[in-house]
PDB file of C-alpha atoms in Angstrom:
ATOM      1  CA  UNK A 951     168.150 -51.261 254.033  1.00 91.00           C
ATOM      2  CA  UNK A 952     166.200 -50.644 250.848  1.00 97.00           C
ATOM      3  CA  UNK A 953     162.926 -52.277 249.899  1.00 97.00           C
ATOM      4  CA  UNK A 954     161.090 -52.401 246.574  1.00 98.00           C
ATOM      5  CA  UNK A 955     157.408 -53.251 246.589  1.00 96.00           C
ATOM      6  CA  UNK A 956     155.575 -53.959 243.338  1.00 96.00           C
ATOM      7  CA  UNK A 957     151.836 -53.836 242.804  1.00 95.00           C
ATOM      8  CA  UNK A 958     149.326 -53.860 239.985  1.00 97.00           C
ATOM      9  CA  UNK A 959     149.758 -57.280 238.450  1.00 95.00           C
ATOM     10  CA  UNK A 960     146.867 -59.556 237.661  1.00 97.00           C
ATOM     11  CA  UNK A 961     144.864 -61.336 235.008  1.00 98.00           C
ATOM     12  CA  UNK A 962     143.731 -59.447 231.939  1.00 98.00           C
ATOM     13  CA  UNK A 963     142.388 -60.350 228.531  1.00 98.00           C
ATOM     14  CA  UNK A 964     144.463 -59.817 225.418  1.00 98.00           C
ATOM     15  CA  UNK A 965     144.147 -56.241 224.250  1.00 98.00           C
ATOM     16  CA  UNK A 966     143.649 -54.983 227.779  1.00 98.00           C
ATOM     17  CA  UNK A 967     145.801 -52.806 230.005  1.00 98.00           C
ATOM     18  CA  UNK A 968     147.545 -52.983 233.348  1.00 98.00           C
ATOM     19  CA  UNK A 969     149.593 -50.514 235.335  1.00 98.00           C
ATOM     20  CA  UNK A 970     152.417 -51.750 237.518  1.00 98.00           C
ATOM     21  CA  UNK A 971     153.890 -49.697 240.341  1.00 98.00           C
ATOM     22  CA  UNK A 972     157.179 -50.071 242.182  1.00 98.00           C
ATOM     23  CA  UNK A 973     157.696 -48.155 245.414  1.00 98.00           C
ATOM     24  CA  UNK A 974     161.202 -47.802 246.812  1.00 98.00           C
ATOM     25  CA  UNK A 975     161.744 -47.132 250.502  1.00 98.00           C
ATOM     26  CA  UNK A 976     164.476 -47.258 253.112  1.00 97.00           C
ATOM     27  CA  UNK A 977     167.853 -45.628 253.600  1.00 96.00           C
ATOM     28  CA  UNK A 978     167.920 -43.883 250.234  1.00 97.00           C
ATOM     29  CA  UNK A 979     170.284 -41.104 249.291  1.00 97.00           C
ATOM     30  CA  UNK A 980     169.523 -41.208 245.575  1.00 97.00           C
ATOM     31  CA  UNK A 981     167.989 -43.498 242.987  1.00 98.00           C
ATOM     32  CA  UNK A 982     169.715 -43.731 239.637  1.00 98.00           C
ATOM     33  CA  UNK A 983     168.248 -45.902 236.907  1.00 98.00           C
ATOM     34  CA  UNK A 984     165.140 -47.988 237.509  1.00 98.00           C
ATOM     35  CA  UNK A 985     163.447 -50.549 235.377  1.00 98.00           C
ATOM     36  CA  UNK A 986     161.366 -53.628 234.846  1.00 98.00           C
ATOM     37  CA  UNK A 987     162.378 -57.137 233.895  1.00 98.00           C
ATOM     38  CA  UNK A 988     160.059 -60.042 233.240  1.00 98.00           C
ATOM     39  CA  UNK A 989     160.430 -63.778 233.245  1.00 98.00           C
ATOM     40  CA  UNK A 990     158.086 -66.099 231.423  1.00 95.00           C
ATOM     41  CA  UNK A 991     157.882 -69.800 232.308  1.00 89.00           C
ATOM     42  CA  UNK A 992     160.890 -71.651 230.909  1.00 92.00           C
ATOM     43  CA  UNK A 993     162.537 -68.475 229.660  1.00 95.00           C
ATOM     44  CA  UNK A 994     165.311 -66.219 230.843  1.00 96.00           C
ATOM     45  CA  UNK A 995     164.596 -62.964 232.576  1.00 96.00           C
ATOM     46  CA  UNK A 996     164.541 -60.124 230.048  1.00 97.00           C
ATOM     47  CA  UNK A 997     164.618 -56.359 230.263  1.00 98.00           C
ATOM     48  CA  UNK A 998     161.273 -54.796 229.467  1.00 98.00           C
ATOM     49  CA  UNK A 999     161.922 -51.104 230.075  1.00 98.00           C
ATOM     50  CA  UNK A1000     164.253 -48.804 231.954  1.00 98.00           C
ATOM     51  CA  UNK A1001     164.340 -45.148 232.933  1.00 98.00           C
ATOM     52  CA  UNK A1002     167.188 -42.974 234.139  1.00 97.00           C
ATOM     53  CA  UNK A1003     166.957 -40.396 236.891  1.00 95.00           C
ATOM     54  CA  UNK A1004     166.743 -37.737 234.172  1.00 95.00           C
ATOM     55  CA  UNK A1005     163.830 -39.496 232.514  1.00 95.00           C
ATOM     56  CA  UNK A1006     165.517 -41.101 229.523  1.00 98.00           C
ATOM     57  CA  UNK A1007     163.870 -44.374 228.627  1.00 98.00           C
ATOM     58  CA  UNK A1008     164.515 -47.512 226.650  1.00 97.00           C
ATOM     59  CA  UNK A1009     162.281 -50.429 225.819  1.00 98.00           C
ATOM     60  CA  UNK A1010     162.511 -53.956 224.544  1.00 98.00           C
ATOM     61  CA  UNK A1011     161.537 -54.087 220.885  1.00 98.00           C
ATOM     62  CA  UNK A1012     158.632 -56.371 221.734  1.00 97.00           C
ATOM     63  CA  UNK A1013     156.910 -53.712 223.863  1.00 98.00           C
ATOM     64  CA  UNK A1014     157.743 -50.512 222.003  1.00 98.00           C
ATOM     65  CA  UNK A1015     154.635 -48.500 221.258  1.00 98.00           C
ATOM     66  CA  UNK A1016     152.578 -50.452 223.798  1.00 98.00           C
ATOM     67  CA  UNK A1017     154.321 -49.879 227.137  1.00 98.00           C
ATOM     68  CA  UNK A1018     155.381 -46.650 228.785  1.00 98.00           C
ATOM     69  CA  UNK A1019     157.605 -46.220 231.810  1.00 98.00           C
ATOM     70  CA  UNK A1020     157.627 -43.273 234.173  1.00 98.00           C
ATOM     71  CA  UNK A1021     158.796 -42.343 237.633  1.00 97.00           C
ATOM     72  CA  UNK A1022     157.970 -39.909 240.386  1.00 97.00           C
ATOM     73  CA  UNK A1023     161.263 -38.945 241.991  1.00 95.00           C
ATOM     74  CA  UNK A1024     159.489 -37.218 244.881  1.00 95.00           C
ATOM     75  CA  UNK A1025     157.653 -40.389 245.797  1.00 96.00           C
ATOM     76  CA  UNK A1026     160.487 -42.772 244.805  1.00 97.00           C
ATOM     77  CA  UNK A1027     157.987 -44.665 242.705  1.00 98.00           C
ATOM     78  CA  UNK A1028     158.131 -46.054 239.194  1.00 98.00           C
ATOM     79  CA  UNK A1029     155.286 -47.083 236.920  1.00 98.00           C
ATOM     80  CA  UNK A1030     154.863 -49.326 233.905  1.00 98.00           C
ATOM     81  CA  UNK A1031     151.755 -48.697 231.850  1.00 98.00           C
ATOM     82  CA  UNK A1032     151.063 -51.710 229.689  1.00 98.00           C
ATOM     83  CA  UNK A1033     148.542 -51.378 226.874  1.00 98.00           C
ATOM     84  CA  UNK A1034     147.440 -53.699 224.083  1.00 98.00           C
ATOM     85  CA  UNK A1035     148.631 -56.637 226.107  1.00 98.00           C
ATOM     86  CA  UNK A1036     149.400 -59.895 224.376  1.00 97.00           C
ATOM     87  CA  UNK A1037     149.584 -63.452 225.635  1.00 96.00           C
ATOM     88  CA  UNK A1038     153.360 -63.325 225.229  1.00 96.00           C
ATOM     89  CA  UNK A1039     153.529 -60.530 227.805  1.00 97.00           C
ATOM     90  CA  UNK A1040     152.625 -63.088 230.450  1.00 97.00           C
ATOM     91  CA  UNK A1041     155.232 -63.546 233.148  1.00 97.00           C
ATOM     92  CA  UNK A1042     156.512 -62.397 236.488  1.00 98.00           C
ATOM     93  CA  UNK A1043     157.517 -58.751 236.374  1.00 98.00           C
ATOM     94  CA  UNK A1044     160.359 -57.584 238.608  1.00 98.00           C
ATOM     95  CA  UNK A1045     161.333 -54.015 239.274  1.00 98.00           C
ATOM     96  CA  UNK A1046     164.855 -52.956 240.084  1.00 98.00           C
ATOM     97  CA  UNK A1047     166.479 -49.757 241.265  1.00 98.00           C
ATOM     98  CA  UNK A1048     170.104 -48.665 241.257  1.00 98.00           C
ATOM     99  CA  UNK A1049     170.345 -46.993 244.649  1.00 98.00           C
ATOM    100  CA  UNK A1050     172.949 -45.072 246.565  1.00 98.00           C
ATOM    101  CA  UNK A1051     172.143 -45.488 250.230  1.00 97.00           C
ATOM    102  CA  UNK A1052     172.695 -42.936 252.959  1.00 97.00           C
ATOM    103  CA  UNK A1053     175.921 -44.758 253.856  1.00 96.00           C
ATOM    104  CA  UNK A1054     177.119 -44.036 250.289  1.00 96.00           C
ATOM    105  CA  UNK A1055     177.029 -47.668 249.237  1.00 97.00           C
ATOM    106  CA  UNK A1056     175.538 -48.233 245.797  1.00 98.00           C
ATOM    107  CA  UNK A1057     173.954 -51.379 244.452  1.00 97.00           C
ATOM    108  CA  UNK A1058     170.952 -52.750 242.569  1.00 97.00           C
ATOM    109  CA  UNK A1059     167.888 -53.762 244.541  1.00 98.00           C
ATOM    110  CA  UNK A1060     165.031 -55.938 243.341  1.00 98.00           C
ATOM    111  CA  UNK A1061     161.372 -56.328 244.113  1.00 97.00           C
ATOM    112  CA  UNK A1062     159.713 -59.640 244.866  1.00 96.00           C
ATOM    113  CA  UNK A1063     157.927 -59.827 241.519  1.00 97.00           C
ATOM    114  CA  UNK A1064     154.314 -59.500 240.456  1.00 97.00           C
ATOM    115  CA  UNK A1065     152.479 -61.911 238.170  1.00 98.00           C
ATOM    116  CA  UNK A1066     150.963 -60.660 234.933  1.00 98.00           C
ATOM    117  CA  UNK A1067     148.788 -63.110 233.055  1.00 98.00           C
ATOM    118  CA  UNK A1068     147.280 -62.235 229.685  1.00 98.00           C
ATOM    119  CA  UNK A1069     144.595 -64.586 228.441  1.00 97.00           C
ATOM    120  CA  UNK A1070     144.116 -64.963 224.706  1.00 89.00           C
TER     121      UNK A1070
END
């Protein structure tokens, strides 16, 4: 099996920063793209940022210039650095990873989510 564990969420004032981490473990052969989604109360889950295995990134327009995404392929860990946070960044942040397992099966796996609350 494959597990994703997120950490780093919390409560922060507007203008502040947080760094989320997502550690992937289990029967991993390779990890392809990884990324972060978020879901605010009453809203649909939306893509925040994604990164390929080669390091190419893309971001939602709402976070461009404020968030950066990175990954450590040796540690199978991904990070989301969030700066200049706004109240509208509040939500549950979920990480995902497109994984090929050691049995050659490939699928997306998700973390349990971590709450980010930005107070205005």
